[in-house]
Coordinates of C-alpha atoms and ligand atoms in Angstrom, one line a residue:
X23 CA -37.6 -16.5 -16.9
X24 CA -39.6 -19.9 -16.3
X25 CA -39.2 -20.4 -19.8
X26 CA -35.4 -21.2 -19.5
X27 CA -36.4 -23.3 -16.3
X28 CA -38.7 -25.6 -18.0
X29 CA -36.6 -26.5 -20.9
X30 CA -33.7 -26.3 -18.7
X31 CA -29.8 -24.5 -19.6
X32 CA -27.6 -27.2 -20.8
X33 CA -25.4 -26.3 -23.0
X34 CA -27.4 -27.7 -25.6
X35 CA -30.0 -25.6 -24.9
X36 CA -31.6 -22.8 -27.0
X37 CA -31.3 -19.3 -25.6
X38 CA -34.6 -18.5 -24.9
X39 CA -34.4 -15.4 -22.8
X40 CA -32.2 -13.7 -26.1
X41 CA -35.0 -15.3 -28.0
X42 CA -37.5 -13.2 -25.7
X43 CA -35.8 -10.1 -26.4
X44 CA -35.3 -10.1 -29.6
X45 CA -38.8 -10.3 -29.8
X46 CA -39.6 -7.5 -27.9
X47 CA -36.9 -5.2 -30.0
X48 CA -38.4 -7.0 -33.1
X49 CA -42.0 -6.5 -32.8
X50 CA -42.9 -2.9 -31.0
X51 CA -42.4 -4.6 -27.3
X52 CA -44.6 -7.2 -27.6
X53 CA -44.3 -10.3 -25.3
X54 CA -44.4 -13.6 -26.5
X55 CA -47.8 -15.7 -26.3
X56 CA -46.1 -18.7 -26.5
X57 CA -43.6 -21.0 -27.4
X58 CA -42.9 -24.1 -29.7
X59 CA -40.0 -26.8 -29.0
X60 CA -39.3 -29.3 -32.1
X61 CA -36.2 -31.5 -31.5
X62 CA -33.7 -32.3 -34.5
X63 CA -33.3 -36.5 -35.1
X64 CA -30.7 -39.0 -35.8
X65 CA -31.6 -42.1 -37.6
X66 CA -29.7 -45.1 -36.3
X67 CA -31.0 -47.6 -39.0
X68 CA -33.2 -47.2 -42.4
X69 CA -32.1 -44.7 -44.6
X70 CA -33.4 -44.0 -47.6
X71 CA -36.2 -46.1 -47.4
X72 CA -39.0 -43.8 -45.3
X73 CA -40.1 -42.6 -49.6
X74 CA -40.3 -45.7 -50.6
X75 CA -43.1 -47.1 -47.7
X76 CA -40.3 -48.9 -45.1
X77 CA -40.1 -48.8 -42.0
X78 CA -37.0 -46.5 -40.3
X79 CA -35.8 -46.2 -36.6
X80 CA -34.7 -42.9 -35.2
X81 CA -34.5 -40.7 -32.0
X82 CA -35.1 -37.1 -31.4
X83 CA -31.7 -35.4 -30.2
X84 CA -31.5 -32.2 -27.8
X85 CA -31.1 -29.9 -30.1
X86 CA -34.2 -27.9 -31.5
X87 CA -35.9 -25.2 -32.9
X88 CA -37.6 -22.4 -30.9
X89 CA -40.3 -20.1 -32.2
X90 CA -41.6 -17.8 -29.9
X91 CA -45.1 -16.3 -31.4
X92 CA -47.9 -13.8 -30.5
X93 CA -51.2 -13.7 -32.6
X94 CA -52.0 -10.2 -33.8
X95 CA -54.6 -7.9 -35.6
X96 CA -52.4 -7.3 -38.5
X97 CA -55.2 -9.3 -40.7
X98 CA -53.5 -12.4 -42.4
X99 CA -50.1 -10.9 -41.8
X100 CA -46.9 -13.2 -40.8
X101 CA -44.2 -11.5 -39.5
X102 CA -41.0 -13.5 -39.4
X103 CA -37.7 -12.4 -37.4
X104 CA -34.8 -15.4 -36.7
X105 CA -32.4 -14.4 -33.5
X106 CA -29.5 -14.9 -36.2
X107 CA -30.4 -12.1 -38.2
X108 CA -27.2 -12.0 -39.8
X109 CA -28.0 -14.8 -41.4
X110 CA -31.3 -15.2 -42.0
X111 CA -33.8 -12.0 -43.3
X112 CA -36.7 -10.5 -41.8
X113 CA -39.9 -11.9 -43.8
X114 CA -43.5 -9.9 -44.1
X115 CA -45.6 -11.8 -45.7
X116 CA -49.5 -12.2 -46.8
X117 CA -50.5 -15.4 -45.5
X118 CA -53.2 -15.9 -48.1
X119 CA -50.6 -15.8 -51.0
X120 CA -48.1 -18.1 -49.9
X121 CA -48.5 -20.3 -52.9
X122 CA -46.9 -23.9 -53.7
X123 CA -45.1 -22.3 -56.5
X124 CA -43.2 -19.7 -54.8
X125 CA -42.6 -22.1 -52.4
X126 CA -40.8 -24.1 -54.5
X127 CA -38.4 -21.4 -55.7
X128 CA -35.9 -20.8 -53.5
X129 CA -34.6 -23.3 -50.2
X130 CA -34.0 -20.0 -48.2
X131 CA -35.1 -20.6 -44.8
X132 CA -38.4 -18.4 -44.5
X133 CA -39.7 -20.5 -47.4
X134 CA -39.2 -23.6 -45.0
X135 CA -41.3 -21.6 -42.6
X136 CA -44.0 -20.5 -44.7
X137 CA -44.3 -24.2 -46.0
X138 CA -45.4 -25.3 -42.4
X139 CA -47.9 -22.2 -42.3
X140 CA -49.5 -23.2 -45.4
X141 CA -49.6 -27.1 -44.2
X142 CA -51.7 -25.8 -40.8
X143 CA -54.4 -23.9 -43.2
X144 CA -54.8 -26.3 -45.5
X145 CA -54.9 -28.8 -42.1
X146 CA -58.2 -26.7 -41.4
X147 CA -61.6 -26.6 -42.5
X148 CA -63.6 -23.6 -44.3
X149 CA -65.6 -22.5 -41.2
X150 CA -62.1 -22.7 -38.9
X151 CA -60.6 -20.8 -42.2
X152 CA -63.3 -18.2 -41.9
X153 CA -62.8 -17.9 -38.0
X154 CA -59.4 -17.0 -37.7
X155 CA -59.4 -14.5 -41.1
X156 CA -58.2 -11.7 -39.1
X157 CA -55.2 -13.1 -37.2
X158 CA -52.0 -12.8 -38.1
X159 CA -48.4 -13.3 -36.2
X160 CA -45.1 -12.5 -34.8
X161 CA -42.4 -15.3 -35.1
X162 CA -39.3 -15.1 -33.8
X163 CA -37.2 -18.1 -34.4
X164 CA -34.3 -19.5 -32.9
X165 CA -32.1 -23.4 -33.3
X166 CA -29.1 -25.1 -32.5
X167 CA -29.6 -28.2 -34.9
X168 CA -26.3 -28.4 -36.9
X169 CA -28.1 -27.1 -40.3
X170 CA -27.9 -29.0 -43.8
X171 CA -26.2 -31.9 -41.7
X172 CA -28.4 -34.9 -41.8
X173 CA -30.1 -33.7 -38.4
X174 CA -32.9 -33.1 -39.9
X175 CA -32.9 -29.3 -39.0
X176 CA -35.1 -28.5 -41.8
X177 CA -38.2 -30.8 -40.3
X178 CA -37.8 -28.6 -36.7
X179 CA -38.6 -25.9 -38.5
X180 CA -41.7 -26.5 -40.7
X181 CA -43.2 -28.7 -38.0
X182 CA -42.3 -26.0 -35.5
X183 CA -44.4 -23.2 -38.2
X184 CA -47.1 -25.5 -38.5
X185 CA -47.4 -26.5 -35.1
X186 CA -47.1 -22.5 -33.8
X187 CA -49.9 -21.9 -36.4
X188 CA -52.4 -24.0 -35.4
X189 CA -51.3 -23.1 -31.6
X190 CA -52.4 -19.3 -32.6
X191 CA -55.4 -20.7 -34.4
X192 CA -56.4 -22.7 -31.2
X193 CA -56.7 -25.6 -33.3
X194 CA -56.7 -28.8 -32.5
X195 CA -54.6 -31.8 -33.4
X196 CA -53.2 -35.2 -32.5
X197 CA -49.2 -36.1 -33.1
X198 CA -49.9 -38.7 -36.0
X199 CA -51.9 -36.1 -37.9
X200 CA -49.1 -32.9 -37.0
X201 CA -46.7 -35.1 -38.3
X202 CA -48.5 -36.2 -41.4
X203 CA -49.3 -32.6 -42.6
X204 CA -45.8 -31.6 -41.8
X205 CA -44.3 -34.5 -43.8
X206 CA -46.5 -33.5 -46.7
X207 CA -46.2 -29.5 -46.5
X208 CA -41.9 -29.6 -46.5
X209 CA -42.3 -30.7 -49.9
X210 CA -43.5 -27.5 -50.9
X211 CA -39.8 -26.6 -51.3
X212 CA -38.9 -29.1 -53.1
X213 CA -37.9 -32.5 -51.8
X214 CA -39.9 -35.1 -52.1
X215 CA -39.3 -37.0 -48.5
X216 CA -40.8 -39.8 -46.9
X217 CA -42.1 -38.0 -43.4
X218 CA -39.6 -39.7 -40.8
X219 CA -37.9 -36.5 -40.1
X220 CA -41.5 -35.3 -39.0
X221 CA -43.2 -38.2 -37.6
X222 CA -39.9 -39.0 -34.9
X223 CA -39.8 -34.8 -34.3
X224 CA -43.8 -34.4 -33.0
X225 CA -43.7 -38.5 -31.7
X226 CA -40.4 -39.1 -30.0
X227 CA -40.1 -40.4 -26.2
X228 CA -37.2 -39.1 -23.8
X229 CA -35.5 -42.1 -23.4
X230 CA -37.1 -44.2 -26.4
X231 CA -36.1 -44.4 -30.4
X232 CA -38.8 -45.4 -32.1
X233 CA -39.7 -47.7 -35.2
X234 CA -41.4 -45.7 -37.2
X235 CA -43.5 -47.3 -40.2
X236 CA -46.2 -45.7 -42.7
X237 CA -48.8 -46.2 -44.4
X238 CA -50.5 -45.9 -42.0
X239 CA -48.0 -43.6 -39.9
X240 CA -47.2 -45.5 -36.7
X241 CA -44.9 -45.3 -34.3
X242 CA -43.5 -47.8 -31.5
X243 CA -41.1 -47.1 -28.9
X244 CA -38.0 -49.0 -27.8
X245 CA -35.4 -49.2 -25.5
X246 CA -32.0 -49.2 -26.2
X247 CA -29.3 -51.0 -25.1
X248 CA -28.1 -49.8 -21.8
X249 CA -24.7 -50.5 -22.2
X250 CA -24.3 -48.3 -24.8
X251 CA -24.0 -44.6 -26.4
X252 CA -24.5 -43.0 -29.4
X253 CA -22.4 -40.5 -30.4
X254 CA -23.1 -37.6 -33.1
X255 CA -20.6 -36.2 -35.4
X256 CA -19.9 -33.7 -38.0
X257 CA -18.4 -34.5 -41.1
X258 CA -18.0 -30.7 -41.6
X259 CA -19.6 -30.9 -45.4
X260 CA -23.0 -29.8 -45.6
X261 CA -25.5 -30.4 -48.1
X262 CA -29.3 -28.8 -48.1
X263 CA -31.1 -31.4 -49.9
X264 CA -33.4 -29.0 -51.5
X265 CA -30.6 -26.7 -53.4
X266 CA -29.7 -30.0 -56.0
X267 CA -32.0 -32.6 -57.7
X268 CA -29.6 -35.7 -55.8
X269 CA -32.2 -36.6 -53.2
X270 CA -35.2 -36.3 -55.5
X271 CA -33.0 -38.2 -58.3
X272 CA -32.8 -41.1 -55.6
X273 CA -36.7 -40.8 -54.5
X274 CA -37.4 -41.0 -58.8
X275 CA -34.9 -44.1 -59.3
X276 CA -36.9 -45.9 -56.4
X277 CA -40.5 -45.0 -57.9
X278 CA -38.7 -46.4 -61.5
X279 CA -37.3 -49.4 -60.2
X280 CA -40.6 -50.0 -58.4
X281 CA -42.8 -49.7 -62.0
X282 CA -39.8 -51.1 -64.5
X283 CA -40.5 -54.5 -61.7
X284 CA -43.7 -54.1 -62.0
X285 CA -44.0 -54.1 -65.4
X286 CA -42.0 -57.3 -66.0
X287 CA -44.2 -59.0 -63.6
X288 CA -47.3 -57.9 -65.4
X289 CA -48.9 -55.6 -62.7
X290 CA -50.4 -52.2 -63.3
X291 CA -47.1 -50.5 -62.7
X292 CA -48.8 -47.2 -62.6
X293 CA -49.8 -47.9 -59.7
X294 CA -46.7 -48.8 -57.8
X295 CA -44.9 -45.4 -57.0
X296 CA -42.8 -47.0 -54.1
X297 CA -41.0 -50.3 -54.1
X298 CA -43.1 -51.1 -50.6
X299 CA -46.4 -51.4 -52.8
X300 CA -44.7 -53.2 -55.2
X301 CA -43.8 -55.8 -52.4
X302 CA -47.3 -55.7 -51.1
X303 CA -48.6 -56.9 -54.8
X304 CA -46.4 -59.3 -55.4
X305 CA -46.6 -61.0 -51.7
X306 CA -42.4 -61.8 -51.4
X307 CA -40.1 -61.7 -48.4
X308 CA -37.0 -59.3 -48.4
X309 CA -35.2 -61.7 -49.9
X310 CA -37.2 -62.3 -52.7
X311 CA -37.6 -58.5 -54.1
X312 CA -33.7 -58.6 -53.6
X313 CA -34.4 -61.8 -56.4
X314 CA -36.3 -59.8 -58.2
X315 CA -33.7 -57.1 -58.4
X316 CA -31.3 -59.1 -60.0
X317 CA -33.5 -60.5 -62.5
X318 CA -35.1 -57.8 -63.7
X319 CA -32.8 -54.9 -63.3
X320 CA -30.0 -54.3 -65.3
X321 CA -26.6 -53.0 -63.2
X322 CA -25.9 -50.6 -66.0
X323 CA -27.5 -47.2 -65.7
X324 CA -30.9 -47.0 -67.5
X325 CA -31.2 -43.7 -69.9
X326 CA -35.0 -42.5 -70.1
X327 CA -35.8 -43.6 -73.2
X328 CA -34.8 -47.5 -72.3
X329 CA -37.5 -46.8 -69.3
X330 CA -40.4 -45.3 -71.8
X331 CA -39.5 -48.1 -74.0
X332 CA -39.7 -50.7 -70.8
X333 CA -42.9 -49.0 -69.6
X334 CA -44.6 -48.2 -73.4
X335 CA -45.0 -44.5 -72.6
X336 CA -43.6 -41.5 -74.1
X337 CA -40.9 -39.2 -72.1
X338 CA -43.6 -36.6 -71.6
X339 CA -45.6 -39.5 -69.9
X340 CA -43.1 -40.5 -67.9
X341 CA -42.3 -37.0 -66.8
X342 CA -45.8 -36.4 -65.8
X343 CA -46.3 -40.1 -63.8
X344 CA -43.2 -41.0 -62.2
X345 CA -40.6 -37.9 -62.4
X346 CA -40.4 -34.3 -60.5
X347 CA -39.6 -31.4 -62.0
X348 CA -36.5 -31.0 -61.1
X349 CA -35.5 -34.6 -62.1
X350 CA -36.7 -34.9 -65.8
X351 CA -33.3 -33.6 -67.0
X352 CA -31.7 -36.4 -65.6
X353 CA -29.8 -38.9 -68.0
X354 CA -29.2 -41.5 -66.2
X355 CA -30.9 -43.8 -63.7
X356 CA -29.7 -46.7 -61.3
X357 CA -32.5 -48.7 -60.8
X358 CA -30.7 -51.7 -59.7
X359 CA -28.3 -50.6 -57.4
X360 CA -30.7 -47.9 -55.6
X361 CA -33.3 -51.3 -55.4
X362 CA -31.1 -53.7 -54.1
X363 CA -29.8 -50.5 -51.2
X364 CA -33.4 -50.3 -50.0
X365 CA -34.9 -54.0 -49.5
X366 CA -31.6 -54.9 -48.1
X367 CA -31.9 -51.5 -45.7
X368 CA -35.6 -52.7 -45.3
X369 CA -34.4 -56.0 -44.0
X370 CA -31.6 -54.6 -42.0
X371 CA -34.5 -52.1 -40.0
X372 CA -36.5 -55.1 -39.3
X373 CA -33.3 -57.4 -37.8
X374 CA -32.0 -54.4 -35.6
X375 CA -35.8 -53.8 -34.3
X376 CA -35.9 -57.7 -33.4
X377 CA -32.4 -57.3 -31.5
X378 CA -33.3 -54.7 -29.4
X379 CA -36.5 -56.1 -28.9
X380 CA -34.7 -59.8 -27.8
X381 CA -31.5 -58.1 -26.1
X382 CA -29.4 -58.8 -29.1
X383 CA -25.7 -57.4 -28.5
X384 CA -23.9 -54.3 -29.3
X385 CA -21.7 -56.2 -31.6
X386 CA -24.4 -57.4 -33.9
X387 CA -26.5 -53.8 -34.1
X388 CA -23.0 -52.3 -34.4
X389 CA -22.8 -54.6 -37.6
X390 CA -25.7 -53.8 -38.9
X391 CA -24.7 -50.0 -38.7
X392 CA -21.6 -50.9 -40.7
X393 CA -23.5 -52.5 -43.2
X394 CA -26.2 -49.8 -43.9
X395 CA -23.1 -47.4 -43.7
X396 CA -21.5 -49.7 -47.1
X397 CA -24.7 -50.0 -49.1
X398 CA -25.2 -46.2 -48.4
X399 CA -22.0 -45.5 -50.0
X400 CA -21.5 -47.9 -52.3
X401 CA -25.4 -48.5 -53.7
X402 CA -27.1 -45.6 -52.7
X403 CA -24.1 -43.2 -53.6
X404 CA -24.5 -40.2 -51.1
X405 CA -21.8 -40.5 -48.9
X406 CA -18.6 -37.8 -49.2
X407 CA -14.7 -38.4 -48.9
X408 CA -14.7 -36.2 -45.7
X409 CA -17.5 -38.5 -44.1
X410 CA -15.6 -41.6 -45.5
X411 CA -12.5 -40.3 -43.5
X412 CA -14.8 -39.9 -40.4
X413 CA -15.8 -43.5 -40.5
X414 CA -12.9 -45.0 -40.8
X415 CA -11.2 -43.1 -37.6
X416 CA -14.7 -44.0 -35.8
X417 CA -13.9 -47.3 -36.9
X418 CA -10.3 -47.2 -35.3
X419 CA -11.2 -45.7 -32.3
X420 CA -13.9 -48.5 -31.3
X421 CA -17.4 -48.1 -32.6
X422 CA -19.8 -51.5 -32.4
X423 CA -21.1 -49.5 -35.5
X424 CA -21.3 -46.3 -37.6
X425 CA -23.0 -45.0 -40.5
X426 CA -24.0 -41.2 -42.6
X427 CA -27.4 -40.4 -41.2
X428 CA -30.2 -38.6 -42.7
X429 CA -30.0 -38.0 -46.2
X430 CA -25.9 -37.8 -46.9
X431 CA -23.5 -36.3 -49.4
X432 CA -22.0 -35.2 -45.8
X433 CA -23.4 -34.3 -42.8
X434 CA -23.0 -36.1 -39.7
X435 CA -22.7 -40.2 -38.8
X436 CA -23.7 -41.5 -35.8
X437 CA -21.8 -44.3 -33.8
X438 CA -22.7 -46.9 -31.4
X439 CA -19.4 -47.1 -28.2
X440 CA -19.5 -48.7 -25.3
X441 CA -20.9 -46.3 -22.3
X442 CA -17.6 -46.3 -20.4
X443 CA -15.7 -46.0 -23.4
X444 CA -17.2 -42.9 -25.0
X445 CA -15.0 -40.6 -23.6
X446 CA -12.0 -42.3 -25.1
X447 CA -13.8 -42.1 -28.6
X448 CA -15.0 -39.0 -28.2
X449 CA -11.2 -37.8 -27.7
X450 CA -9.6 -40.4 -30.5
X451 CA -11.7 -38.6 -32.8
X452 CA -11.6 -34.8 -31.9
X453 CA -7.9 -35.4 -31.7
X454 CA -7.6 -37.6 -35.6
X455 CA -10.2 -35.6 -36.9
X456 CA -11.2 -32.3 -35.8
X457 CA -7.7 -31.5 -34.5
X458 CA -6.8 -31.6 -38.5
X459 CA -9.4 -28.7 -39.7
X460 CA -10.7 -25.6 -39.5
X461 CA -13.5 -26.2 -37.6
X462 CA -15.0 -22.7 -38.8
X463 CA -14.8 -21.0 -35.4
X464 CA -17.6 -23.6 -33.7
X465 CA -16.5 -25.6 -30.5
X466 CA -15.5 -29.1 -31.0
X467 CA -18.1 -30.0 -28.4
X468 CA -20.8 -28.6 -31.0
X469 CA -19.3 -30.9 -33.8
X470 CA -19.3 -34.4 -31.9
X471 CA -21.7 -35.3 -29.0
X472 CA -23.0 -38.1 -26.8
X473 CA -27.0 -37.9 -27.7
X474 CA -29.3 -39.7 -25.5
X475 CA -33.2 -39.9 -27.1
X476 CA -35.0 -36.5 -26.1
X477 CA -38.5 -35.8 -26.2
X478 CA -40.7 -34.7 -29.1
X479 CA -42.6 -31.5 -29.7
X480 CA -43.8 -29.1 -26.9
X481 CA -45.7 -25.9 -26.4
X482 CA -45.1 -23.7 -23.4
X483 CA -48.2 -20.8 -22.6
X484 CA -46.4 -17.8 -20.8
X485 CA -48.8 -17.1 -18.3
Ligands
LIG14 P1 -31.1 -30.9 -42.7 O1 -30.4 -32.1 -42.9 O2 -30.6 -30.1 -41.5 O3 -32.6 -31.1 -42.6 P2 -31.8 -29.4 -45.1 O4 -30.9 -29.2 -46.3 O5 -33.0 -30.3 -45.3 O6 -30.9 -30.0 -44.0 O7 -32.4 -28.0 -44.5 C1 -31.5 -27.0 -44.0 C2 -32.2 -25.7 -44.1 O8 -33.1 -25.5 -43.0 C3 -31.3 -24.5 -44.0 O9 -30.6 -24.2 -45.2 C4 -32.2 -23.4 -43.5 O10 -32.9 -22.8 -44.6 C5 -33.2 -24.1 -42.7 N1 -32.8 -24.0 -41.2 C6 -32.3 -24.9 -40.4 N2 -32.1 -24.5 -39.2 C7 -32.5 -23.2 -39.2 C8 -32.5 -22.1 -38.2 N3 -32.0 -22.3 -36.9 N4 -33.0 -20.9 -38.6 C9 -33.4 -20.7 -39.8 N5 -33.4 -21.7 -40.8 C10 -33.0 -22.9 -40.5
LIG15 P1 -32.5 -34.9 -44.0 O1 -31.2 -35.3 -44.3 O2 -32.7 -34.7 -42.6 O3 -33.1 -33.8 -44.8 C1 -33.9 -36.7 -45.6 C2 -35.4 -36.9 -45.7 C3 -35.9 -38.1 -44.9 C4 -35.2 -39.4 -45.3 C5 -33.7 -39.1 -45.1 C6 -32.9 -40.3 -45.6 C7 -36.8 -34.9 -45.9 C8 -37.5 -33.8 -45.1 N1 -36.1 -35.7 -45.1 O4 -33.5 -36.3 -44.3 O5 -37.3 -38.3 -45.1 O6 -35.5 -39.8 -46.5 O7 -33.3 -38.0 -45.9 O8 -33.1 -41.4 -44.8 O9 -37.0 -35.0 -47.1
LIG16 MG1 -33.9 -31.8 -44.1

């Protein structure tokens, strides 16, 4: 089928023709209308810093999500099927109740989905609302982006919804603004992210990774350094980000750091929720927030009553302005350290943009990699001992540079070789690394890859 044809059969390919029938034995023979592609990312430099208003530099990778879809009569009715149905339940669901708050109950994959419906309504306007009352859909669903693994597999998938729904709606919308409302609907399960994952899935390039900077969203392409490869690989721990409070815990320590500064410098620290507007406000370089830090943050963890007494407010205050619900039982805050992680990131993204930009050399990207990689694990806290092991036999076996990417506490790094000697690395590592675990019945191949920058999101019509 021309499907298969015009997203081609590499291995790293989704199978759309099972897709297709599935959906067929799924929903009463029906063919699909159409299709929606949304790649999976790695981020090569600046992490951790997309929530708090600095720039990041990823690519989109091969692997994707797949929802094949059909508009029906079935007023207002979603119907959700996933190819792995061992794995992931059938959904029915009203699309007029799905709510924020039951949302924001339970990470379980059809919530993820229903987020990027929800985004797509609210995306349109009453008369467009009263238009398409009567539609509803089939969505079959399919991916091969390593899930809960700092891919960003999650993104695909609401992006993919929201995209399919407006698709069916016949809606229009440019890539900035799909990415926007994507970025903003995920957090309707929970996380409270800074919209890289979303804006590098709908905007990527094949052949490009992209700076990416908001406020406003913006992306611009770049070359990378032919003489080299980038390499994926699993640490084999997983972590969804939305089943613990650790990534909001780090998104709230930013936003604290950002008003406790603020505070001591006599602004209206209510009003600086990330450490980017704080920077704006006060007018410094890099290098002087990273001043800053060390002069008005203390290394020790802050409880929440030093930061009510620090910001005059009570702790039901502070819950209400700067915390999220699943982070006001938290007891202890690093302001300094999570600070210091993010201008330093911040000033690392800008230096690797300028090298690739002016030809710089493997070697000094490689370094900054490394760098990112050490204040990840050592400020920022959210690497894991199995990752850890990972990049120090990357290490060994040759990398310019590695580091976690995406969000950490596991997942997968991504490493910077020389093109002719991937292969090497590729086999120094499956054979000190994956040649030592169970590997959970998935091909090696799956767990490390070369990745070369894909393109973004695509439709496909069946004629
Ligand atoms: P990631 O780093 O991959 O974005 P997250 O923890 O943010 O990890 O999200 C992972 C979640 O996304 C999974 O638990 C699952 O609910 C959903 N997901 C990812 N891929 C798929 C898929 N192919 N089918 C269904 N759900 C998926
Ligand atoms: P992953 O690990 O892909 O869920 C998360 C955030 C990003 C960014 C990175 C860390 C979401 C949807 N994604 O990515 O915005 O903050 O961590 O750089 O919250
Ligand atoms: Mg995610």
């Amino acid at each position: 089928m021309e499907v298969d044809y015009i997203w081609g059969t590499s291995s790293n390919n989704v199978p759309v023709q099972k897709l297709e029938q599935h959906f067929r034995e799924k929903f009463q023979s029906c063919q699909p209308e159409y299709y929606v592609k949304v790649p999976g990312r790695v981020n090569l430099i600046g992490e951790h810093v997309d929530y708090c208003g600095y720039s990041v530099f990823p690519m989109a990778i091969d692997q994707c999500i797949v929802v094949a879809a059909k508009r029906t009569n079935d007023r207002q009715t979603v119907r959700l099927t996933n190819l792995n149905s061992d794995r992931y339940e059938n959904v029915s669901q009203n699309i007029a109740d799905i709510s924020a708050d039951s949302l924001g109950k339970s990470p379980c994959w059809s919530n993820y989905f229903l987020c990027g419906v929800k985004g797509a309504r609210e995306y349109i306007n009453e008369s467009q609302l009263k238009a398409v009352e009567n539609i509803g859909f089939f969505f079959a669903v399919t991916g091969n982006i390593p899930e809960s693994s700092g891919l960003s597999s999650s993104s695909a998938l609401v992006t993919a919804a929201a995209m399919a729904t407006l698709v069916g709606y016949g809606v229009q919308i440019d890539r900035l603004q799909l990415a926007e409302i994507s970025a903003k609907c995920e957090r309707y399960i929970g996380t409270a992210g800074g919209g890289m994952d979303q804006a590098i899935a709908v905007n990527a390039k094949q052949g490009y990774a992209a700076r990416i900077s908001f406020h406003p969203l913006a992306v611009k392409q770049y070359r990378l350094p032919s003489n080299t490869k980038f390499i994926v690989a699993q640490s084999l721990a997983v972590k969804n980000k939305a089943a613990s409070n650790d990534f909001n815990t780090r998104v709230v320590e930013c936003r604290l750091a950002s008003q406790v500064i603020a505070k001591r410098l006599g602004f209206d620290w209510k009003q600086m929720t990330v450490l980017a507007a704080l920077q704006k406000r006060s007018g410094s370089s890099h290098d002087q927030m990273i001043e800053l830090v060390h002069r008005h943050l203390h290394v020790d963890g802050y409880t929440k009553k030093e930061v009510c007494e620090i910001l005059s407010v009570s702790e039901d205050e502070l819950n209400k302005l700067s915390l999220t619900p699943n982070t006001m039982n938290v007891t202890e805050f690093f302001l300094h350290q999570r600070a210091l992680h993010v201008f330093e990131e911040a000033k690392r993204t800008e230096r690797f943009c300028e090298l690739c930009e002016n030809s710089g050399t493997a070697s000094e990207l490689g370094r900054l990699m490394n760098d990112s990689h050490s204040s990840l694990r050592d400020l920022y806290q959210c690497s894991h001992p199995d990752l850890e092991q990972l990049i120090e036999i990357c290490k060994r076996g040759g990398a310019y540079g590695c580091k976690l990417t995406g969000a950490g506490w596991g997942g997968c790094v991504v490493v910077m070789v020389s093109s002719e000697g991937a292969d090497d690395f590729v086999k120094f590592v499956k054979d000190e690394f994956y040649a030592k675990r169970t590997t959970c019945g998935k091909s090696v191949d799956q767990l490390i890859f070369a990745t070369n920058p894909s393109e973004g999101a695509c439709m496909y019509a069946t004629p």
